[in-house]
Amino acid sequence: MSNLCSRIVLKPAKRLTEGRDSMSVAQTNTWMNAENINNGGGLSLSPPHTISQRETGTQVSQCYSGPPSPCGSTSSTPSPTISPAHPPGTATLDPNWQATKPTVRERNAAMFNNQLMADITFVVGGLGHTQVIPAHKYVLATGSSVFYAMFYGGLAECKQEIEVPDVEPSAFLTLLKYLYCDEIQLEADTVLSTLYVAKKYIVPHLARACVNYLETSLTAKNACLLLSQSRLFEEPELMQRCWEVIDAQAEMALTSEGFVDIDVSTLESVLARETLNCKEINLFEAALAWAHGECLRRDIDVTPANKRAMLGSAIYLIRFPTMTLEEFANSAAQLGILTPQETIDIFLHFTASSKPILSYPVKARAGLKAQICHRFQSCAYRSNQWRYRGRCDSIQFCVDKRIFVVGFGLYGSSNGAADYNVKIELKRLGRVLAEHNTKFFSDGSSNTFHVYFENPIQIEPECFYTASAILDGSELSYFGQEGLSEVYMGTVTFQFHCSSESTNGTGVQGGQIPELIYYGPTVNTTMANTNTNED
């Protein structure tokens, strides 16, 4: 979509709880029958309970024009907007208002939320929070097959007032604004409710815009909750993006505030995930936090027995035998979640030569396999290069798909074995995203030596980042040469540019930081995330 603009408003974000019911949209036909149309006139869906976000302290509002109007101009000139500060109907107070609006789009937009010539009224929202919204059947029917069936189909509604209790007024107005004005205005607090209403009335362009918005705002802090919602809304692409974030930054995702609000089906899918990149003790602690939250939601005492009951069969997806003996003994074995016999059997699994049969998976999760982008075609050394005296080696890069950088490969000593202290850093637009002080041992060979950040760092596509390293150790080392400005890695393409922060000679053609170590997009993880109970 064109005419993209964004504004970022910093404010405390609100709590987002997920819709727990299932729904189906794809099977609905254009003409519909009476069973397809509920009291709100749309598909019979299960709405999210509360739609807002607390996972991030930043609220992002985006406004951009939707697909070109079939009756409007194809000009790239921004569409006229209707200021929300103006009361409804003010655009037509002038008796000759039509003469002031030269395009069909402008005249159509003047009818948005306007009682003038309205032939249908919607009472939108739950009890005590309703809003009366006037509309025009023709406009609605030309933008939605559901509205067409309601007003002009074989089973057309005869009522002049239609109640829509399962939709938030703000989301319904966003839908109407798109239908009247070809404008889509999304905000973090209402984007999920807008996606719900777009699905309900089969307005795919608006639904796609909502999904795109959610994908661009996806982080480890909201990935689990958005996964729950994407399952509810049957959005497989958004689900895949959520899984990529959860797999790579599992520890951060599992400890996010929103994790305790996911539905039990999503919890089970997370606990069954083969490619999670975290320790099993982290999964167990996250499951306990979810069970604690579920006890509070059901207003029952938070006891070990009740937590176990809330987890139900999901507890058998936790791979207790893959914890270390110390982790199990100091945590799971003492919390009362497991039965005494289960605890004894797992201890015997750790220590006995003849191991008992367990109800829990004993095979460790595969996790994610790191990939390595190598940007040099050869390396070399000379008697007066490559030297380190507190200077910085840096390189800029960008990618065409979201990845997660976990570390760098570096060259070591060309003058025999040596130890190095190194500070690695990743920046975007001058802001430090991650840094880590670490060490590595160089055996004197031309091999690269890997150093890692404490947590994977999310890298967004088509944005430039700066990778930097400051080494302290042997004066002379190997260095790369015959550098590539573009490297294709199968699912991801890297582009490299020289960095102004590089004060030690590293650039595209040669120098240090020969490798970026990362987790990339998964081609197909379906098979990897099945058969989780293998021994």
XYZ file of C-alpha atoms in Angstrom:
535
model
C 0.000 0.000 0.000
C 1.153 3.507 -0.808
C 1.264 6.832 1.018
C 2.678 5.160 4.100
C 3.087 7.342 7.126
C 3.731 6.464 10.741
C 3.574 8.201 14.047
C 4.891 6.794 17.268
C 3.294 7.787 20.542
C 5.003 6.672 23.701
C 2.503 5.716 26.354
C 1.873 2.778 28.676
C 0.265 0.078 26.574
C -2.749 -1.798 27.864
C -3.335 -5.454 28.492
C -4.163 -7.764 25.605
C -6.029 -10.935 26.341
C -6.751 -13.367 23.609
C -9.888 -14.782 22.130
C -10.131 -18.414 23.145
C -12.768 -19.670 20.775
C -12.235 -21.082 17.310
C -13.603 -19.704 14.076
C -13.586 -20.438 10.377
C -13.844 -17.996 7.504
C -12.582 -19.749 4.403
C -15.605 -22.000 3.993
C -18.034 -19.065 3.671
C -19.525 -18.491 0.196
C -20.210 -15.093 -1.291
C -23.981 -15.401 -1.392
C -24.335 -16.923 2.124
C -27.349 -18.506 3.697
C -29.298 -17.626 6.784
C -27.073 -19.744 9.013
C -23.988 -17.797 7.902
C -25.390 -14.454 9.013
C -25.607 -13.803 12.733
C -27.268 -11.056 14.669
C -24.518 -8.660 13.648
C -24.986 -9.444 9.999
C -21.585 -11.061 9.465
C -19.883 -14.382 9.746
C -20.366 -16.250 12.974
C -16.947 -15.744 14.534
C -15.670 -15.725 18.082
C -14.379 -12.247 18.921
C -11.264 -11.558 20.960
C -12.203 -10.838 24.569
C -10.114 -7.716 24.982
C -8.139 -6.084 22.223
C -5.156 -3.972 23.213
C -1.446 -4.474 23.772
C 0.680 -4.381 26.881
C 3.715 -6.165 25.476
C 5.440 -2.955 24.479
C 5.482 0.521 25.921
C 5.371 2.032 22.448
C 2.070 2.514 20.657
C 2.499 2.712 16.892
C -0.201 4.205 14.691
C 0.024 3.846 10.938
C -2.152 5.405 8.295
C -1.977 4.509 4.648
C -4.330 4.344 1.744
C -5.871 1.054 0.805
C -6.231 -0.413 -2.697
C -7.245 2.183 -5.309
C -10.950 2.889 -5.446
C -12.629 1.344 -8.499
C -14.374 4.646 -9.084
C -11.642 6.983 -7.908
C -8.494 8.420 -9.422
C -5.342 6.331 -9.724
C -3.241 9.355 -8.886
C -0.605 8.916 -6.208
C -1.785 12.129 -4.556
C -2.681 11.419 -0.915
C -6.371 10.931 -0.381
C -8.315 13.602 1.478
C -8.813 12.588 5.073
C -11.640 13.111 7.483
C -10.449 14.559 10.741
C -11.747 12.539 13.676
C -11.989 15.792 15.629
C -14.909 16.922 13.478
C -18.376 15.767 14.564
C -20.051 13.302 12.183
C -21.932 14.942 9.338
C -20.128 18.311 9.350
C -18.755 17.650 5.865
C -22.264 18.097 4.435
C -23.561 21.069 6.449
C -23.080 23.366 3.460
C -26.265 23.104 1.317
C -24.015 23.042 -1.753
C -21.450 20.628 -0.321
C -21.393 18.510 -3.487
C -19.878 21.377 -5.471
C -16.883 21.551 -3.111
C -15.909 17.898 -3.628
C -14.709 17.259 -7.171
C -14.086 13.486 -6.953
C -16.283 10.497 -6.247
C -13.947 9.539 -3.414
C -14.367 12.895 -1.674
C -18.156 12.839 -2.034
C -18.253 9.244 -0.787
C -16.014 10.140 2.146
C -18.419 12.922 3.130
C -21.034 10.238 3.826
C -18.817 8.397 6.320
C -20.524 8.188 9.740
C -23.101 10.673 8.419
C -26.844 10.544 9.083
C -27.566 12.319 5.774
C -29.324 9.881 3.402
C -28.457 6.981 5.762
C -30.764 4.009 5.232
C -29.395 1.651 7.876
C -28.222 2.078 11.479
C -25.861 -0.153 13.444
C -25.830 -0.378 17.238
C -22.253 -1.499 17.809
C -20.588 -2.737 20.985
C -21.368 -4.704 24.108
C -23.987 -3.851 26.691
C -23.309 -0.470 28.238
C -20.652 0.405 25.637
C -22.712 0.770 22.474
C -22.419 3.373 19.765
C -25.046 4.155 17.127
C -23.449 4.386 13.682
C -25.388 5.430 10.555
C -24.483 3.938 7.184
C -25.594 3.554 3.589
C -26.449 0.121 2.256
C -25.129 0.738 -1.246
C -21.650 1.708 -0.045
C -21.433 -1.236 2.335
C -22.742 -3.732 -0.222
C -20.182 -2.681 -2.844
C -17.338 -3.327 -0.393
C -18.440 -6.530 1.343
C -20.195 -9.647 0.107
C -21.623 -10.100 3.616
C -23.301 -6.690 3.535
C -24.541 -7.401 0.020
C -26.189 -10.610 1.218
C -27.707 -8.770 4.186
C -29.257 -5.961 2.153
C -29.780 -7.261 -1.381
C -29.573 -11.063 -1.218
C -32.378 -13.582 -1.247
C -32.603 -13.429 2.549
C -32.104 -9.674 2.870
C -32.580 -7.981 6.236
C -35.710 -5.836 6.548
C -34.688 -4.177 9.814
C -33.586 -0.544 9.839
C -31.434 -1.071 12.912
C -28.936 -3.908 13.307
C -27.200 -4.789 16.580
C -23.553 -5.818 16.424
C -22.658 -6.691 20.048
C -19.459 -8.630 19.264
C -17.560 -5.768 17.575
C -15.860 -2.756 19.133
C -17.205 0.574 17.825
C -13.706 1.846 16.977
C -13.015 -1.243 14.857
C -16.367 -0.964 13.075
C -15.629 2.675 12.252
C -12.212 1.639 10.884
C -14.003 -0.829 8.612
C -16.482 1.813 7.425
C -13.730 4.351 6.862
C -12.037 1.901 4.531
C -15.282 1.165 2.675
C -16.184 4.863 2.322
C -12.795 6.535 2.010
C -10.265 3.901 0.839
C -8.243 4.746 3.957
C -6.839 2.365 6.537
C -5.842 3.777 9.907
C -4.513 1.220 12.364
C -3.347 1.551 15.951
C -1.796 -0.990 18.286
C -4.718 -0.986 20.707
C -7.362 -1.721 18.051
C -5.604 -3.611 15.262
C -6.732 -7.041 16.478
C -10.353 -5.986 16.820
C -10.099 -4.467 13.343
C -8.754 -7.758 11.996
C -11.722 -9.503 13.606
C -14.293 -7.226 11.967
C -12.491 -7.429 8.592
C -12.698 -11.224 8.768
C -16.307 -11.129 9.944
C -17.467 -9.076 6.958
C -14.976 -10.582 4.447
C -12.985 -7.461 3.591
C -9.661 -9.099 2.657
C -7.636 -5.961 1.857
C -8.318 -4.533 5.307
C -7.530 -7.905 6.904
C -4.238 -8.091 5.002
C -3.304 -4.590 6.172
C -3.954 -5.642 9.772
C -1.755 -8.717 9.386
C 1.028 -6.652 7.791
C 0.826 -4.199 10.685
C 1.086 -7.028 13.214
C 4.039 -8.576 11.390
C 5.984 -5.306 11.429
C 5.358 -4.838 15.164
C 6.247 -8.439 16.035
C 8.833 -8.884 18.820
C 9.696 -11.514 21.386
C 7.577 -9.597 23.896
C 4.325 -10.025 21.972
C 5.049 -13.075 19.780
C 3.264 -15.661 21.963
C 0.131 -13.570 22.316
C 0.077 -12.776 18.595
C 0.575 -16.487 17.900
C -2.554 -17.177 19.935
C -4.484 -14.548 17.977
C -3.155 -15.682 14.586
C -4.374 -19.196 15.358
C -7.779 -17.765 16.242
C -7.936 -15.751 13.013
C -6.502 -18.558 10.874
C -3.589 -16.488 9.554
C -0.856 -19.023 8.679
C 1.694 -16.450 7.484
C 1.456 -14.488 10.708
C 1.687 -17.740 12.651
C 4.898 -18.614 10.804
C 6.414 -15.196 11.570
C 5.471 -15.644 15.243
C 7.106 -19.059 15.352
C 10.317 -17.664 13.838
C 10.554 -15.116 16.650
C 9.569 -17.597 19.382
C 12.045 -20.231 18.177
C 14.980 -17.835 17.975
C 14.235 -15.785 21.107
C 12.437 -18.442 23.108
C 13.678 -17.413 26.540
C 12.555 -13.811 26.037
C 9.213 -14.895 24.563
C 8.474 -17.332 27.397
C 9.127 -14.719 30.070
C 7.018 -12.019 28.398
C 3.976 -10.770 30.304
C 1.621 -11.838 27.538
C 2.640 -15.492 27.705
C 0.429 -16.110 30.737
C -2.610 -14.934 28.731
C -2.394 -17.384 25.821
C -5.031 -20.088 25.425
C -4.296 -23.677 26.433
C -4.125 -24.873 22.829
C -1.368 -22.365 22.060
C 0.399 -23.343 25.286
C 0.408 -26.974 24.169
C 1.768 -26.046 20.747
C 4.614 -24.094 22.376
C 5.476 -26.905 24.798
C 5.447 -29.404 21.910
C 7.734 -27.267 19.746
C 10.864 -29.118 18.667
C 12.842 -26.081 17.510
C 12.631 -23.878 20.609
C 16.008 -22.381 21.362
C 16.006 -22.516 25.167
C 16.627 -24.755 28.154
C 13.891 -27.089 29.326
C 13.895 -25.459 32.752
C 12.796 -22.203 31.050
C 9.814 -23.993 29.505
C 8.847 -25.530 32.826
C 8.973 -22.153 34.583
C 6.893 -20.572 31.798
C 4.302 -23.350 32.087
C 4.081 -22.758 35.852
C 3.587 -19.020 35.285
C 0.777 -19.785 32.833
C -0.857 -22.205 35.305
C -0.636 -19.551 38.023
C -2.400 -17.087 35.751
C -5.065 -19.629 34.854
C -5.798 -20.248 38.538
C -6.319 -16.511 38.989
C -8.566 -16.319 35.930
C -10.722 -19.119 37.303
C -10.658 -17.638 40.809
C -9.270 -20.752 42.460
C -6.465 -21.134 44.984
C -2.969 -21.124 43.521
C -1.717 -24.463 44.840
C 0.612 -27.052 43.247
C -2.332 -29.425 42.778
C -4.432 -26.765 41.061
C -1.524 -25.703 38.857
C -1.124 -29.314 37.782
C -4.844 -29.514 37.075
C -4.733 -26.326 34.975
C -1.882 -27.714 32.891
C -3.731 -30.966 32.286
C -2.148 -33.103 29.581
C 0.167 -30.229 28.593
C 2.499 -31.163 31.438
C 3.452 -34.345 29.577
C 4.995 -32.183 26.837
C 7.654 -30.881 29.245
C 10.874 -32.849 28.856
C 11.928 -33.127 32.505
C 14.539 -35.860 31.777
C 16.437 -33.446 29.508
C 17.080 -30.990 32.330
C 20.358 -31.275 34.152
C 20.198 -33.259 37.370
C 20.898 -30.080 39.321
C 18.097 -28.151 37.563
C 15.607 -30.929 38.208
C 16.612 -31.471 41.836
C 16.559 -27.782 42.764
C 13.352 -26.890 40.935
C 10.842 -29.353 39.504
C 11.456 -32.054 42.112
C 10.609 -29.727 45.003
C 7.588 -27.787 43.782
C 4.891 -30.414 44.252
C 3.825 -30.350 40.607
C 5.002 -33.899 39.957
C 3.710 -36.882 41.902
C 6.156 -38.606 44.285
C 6.386 -41.601 41.948
C 7.097 -39.400 38.929
C 9.838 -37.627 40.872
C 11.445 -40.921 41.897
C 11.270 -42.315 38.372
C 12.924 -39.227 36.876
C 15.701 -39.360 39.489
C 16.231 -43.024 38.584
C 16.388 -42.023 34.922
C 19.265 -39.685 35.775
C 21.195 -42.113 37.952
C 20.249 -45.772 37.402
C 21.681 -48.049 34.748
C 18.282 -49.715 34.381
C 15.990 -46.795 33.633
C 12.235 -46.851 34.282
C 9.692 -46.093 31.559
C 8.610 -42.459 31.839
C 5.509 -40.571 30.771
C 7.682 -37.653 29.714
C 9.805 -37.258 26.557
C 13.448 -38.106 27.148
C 14.895 -36.757 23.902
C 16.195 -33.169 24.024
C 14.734 -30.596 21.663
C 16.690 -30.097 18.470
C 16.586 -26.316 18.786
C 17.613 -24.096 15.893
C 20.686 -24.669 13.782
C 22.754 -21.526 13.368
C 23.703 -20.503 9.840
C 26.871 -18.665 8.854
C 27.238 -15.966 6.214
C 30.885 -15.767 5.083
C 31.672 -12.587 3.193
C 35.278 -13.189 2.086
C 36.537 -15.524 -0.613
C 40.012 -15.899 0.901
C 42.192 -14.777 3.802
C 45.835 -13.843 4.168
C 48.434 -12.466 6.561
C 51.399 -10.126 6.214
C 54.252 -9.195 8.497
C 52.788 -5.751 9.159
C 49.036 -6.561 9.169
C 46.427 -7.010 10.781
C 47.138 -5.010 13.985
C 44.944 -4.187 17.002
C 45.508 -1.223 19.278
C 42.023 -0.509 20.597
C 40.722 0.406 17.162
C 37.315 -0.653 15.889
C 36.593 -2.999 12.993
C 33.080 -2.421 11.615
C 30.948 -3.410 8.644
C 27.422 -2.396 7.663
C 24.924 -4.961 6.418
C 21.274 -5.404 5.551
C 19.110 -8.425 4.731
C 15.946 -9.003 2.718
C 14.220 -11.156 5.352
C 13.990 -11.080 9.132
C 16.869 -12.912 10.824
C 18.331 -13.161 14.329
C 22.047 -12.480 14.722
C 23.643 -14.610 17.427
C 27.323 -13.713 16.975
C 30.297 -13.104 14.691
C 33.129 -15.164 13.305
C 36.522 -13.462 13.744
C 40.055 -14.099 12.533
C 42.745 -14.892 15.092
C 46.485 -14.746 15.448
C 48.781 -15.312 12.452
C 51.781 -15.567 14.773
C 51.059 -18.668 16.840
C 48.467 -19.443 19.499
C 47.064 -16.455 21.372
C 44.175 -15.357 23.612
C 41.958 -12.430 22.659
C 39.614 -10.191 24.601
C 36.930 -8.810 22.351
C 33.975 -6.463 22.592
C 31.325 -7.160 19.968
C 28.517 -4.765 19.237
C 25.466 -4.439 16.999
C 23.939 -1.048 16.192
C 21.119 0.416 14.147
C 21.029 4.134 13.357
C 23.673 4.730 16.000
C 21.690 2.991 18.742
C 23.339 0.004 20.421
C 21.041 -3.023 20.164
C 23.431 -5.448 21.865
C 27.004 -5.626 23.072
C 29.049 -8.274 24.786
C 32.557 -8.522 26.212
C 33.990 -11.991 25.776
C 37.146 -13.979 25.012
C 38.327 -16.524 22.505
C 41.424 -18.640 21.963
C 43.129 -18.608 18.580
C 45.191 -21.675 17.715
C 47.280 -19.814 15.141
C 45.383 -21.189 12.144
C 43.459 -19.250 9.494
C 40.167 -20.626 10.840
C 37.503 -18.260 12.118
C 36.643 -18.224 15.812
C 33.057 -17.676 16.942
C 31.939 -15.212 19.592
C 28.324 -14.822 20.663
C 25.935 -12.276 22.097
C 24.028 -13.213 25.238
C 20.714 -13.322 23.315
C 19.827 -13.387 19.611
C 19.114 -9.947 18.153
C 16.181 -9.475 15.790
C 17.213 -7.959 12.446
C 14.473 -6.433 10.314
C 14.621 -6.596 6.511
C 15.752 -3.650 4.374
C 17.357 -1.836 7.327
C 21.066 -1.155 7.773
C 22.884 -2.444 10.847
C 26.495 -2.019 11.946
C 28.495 -4.984 13.243
C 31.588 -3.995 15.232
C 34.423 -5.701 17.072
C 37.278 -4.287 19.158
C 39.984 -6.895 19.734
C 42.794 -6.906 22.281
C 45.416 -9.608 21.876
C 48.184 -10.672 19.529
C 49.265 -7.762 17.355
C 49.125 -9.663 14.078
C 46.233 -11.707 12.757
C 44.770 -13.075 9.573
C 42.436 -10.851 7.594
C 39.889 -11.424 4.855
C 40.245 -10.376 1.232
C 38.253 -10.578 -2.008
C 35.159 -9.444 -0.143
C 31.636 -9.788 -1.527
C 29.159 -6.930 -1.437
C 26.234 -9.387 -1.708
C 25.936 -12.929 -0.398
C 22.950 -15.175 -1.156
C 22.301 -17.713 1.610
C 19.376 -19.657 0.138
C 16.542 -18.034 2.061
C 18.261 -14.727 2.864
C 20.365 -12.278 0.865
C 22.979 -10.175 2.697
C 24.320 -6.865 1.402
C 27.494 -5.340 2.860
C 28.642 -1.708 2.910
C 31.610 0.062 4.449
C 31.026 1.657 7.838
C 32.230 5.083 8.893
C 32.791 3.642 12.381
C 35.529 1.317 11.126
C 38.840 2.834 12.245
C 41.061 -0.222 11.764
C 40.713 -0.742 8.023
C 37.843 -3.233 7.790
C 35.556 -2.711 4.808
C 33.698 -4.618 2.132
C 36.842 -5.747 0.276
C 38.888 -6.894 3.243
C 39.487 -6.945 6.981
C 37.893 -8.477 10.041
C 34.411 -9.798 10.914
C 34.411 -12.372 8.113
C 31.245 -14.097 9.362
C 27.791 -13.278 10.656
C 26.220 -16.125 12.639
C 22.428 -16.099 12.593
C 19.136 -17.929 12.771
C 17.293 -17.533 9.505
C 13.783 -18.118 8.160
C 12.676 -21.709 8.420
C 11.903 -23.366 5.110
C 9.705 -26.084 6.601
C 9.590 -26.888 10.294
C 6.422 -28.971 10.219
C 8.227 -32.307 10.361
C 10.672 -30.991 12.956
C 7.839 -30.115 15.304
C 6.018 -33.451 15.296
C 6.685 -36.709 17.105
C 7.733 -34.856 20.252
C 7.431 -37.942 22.439
C 10.261 -39.864 20.819
C 12.555 -41.636 23.219
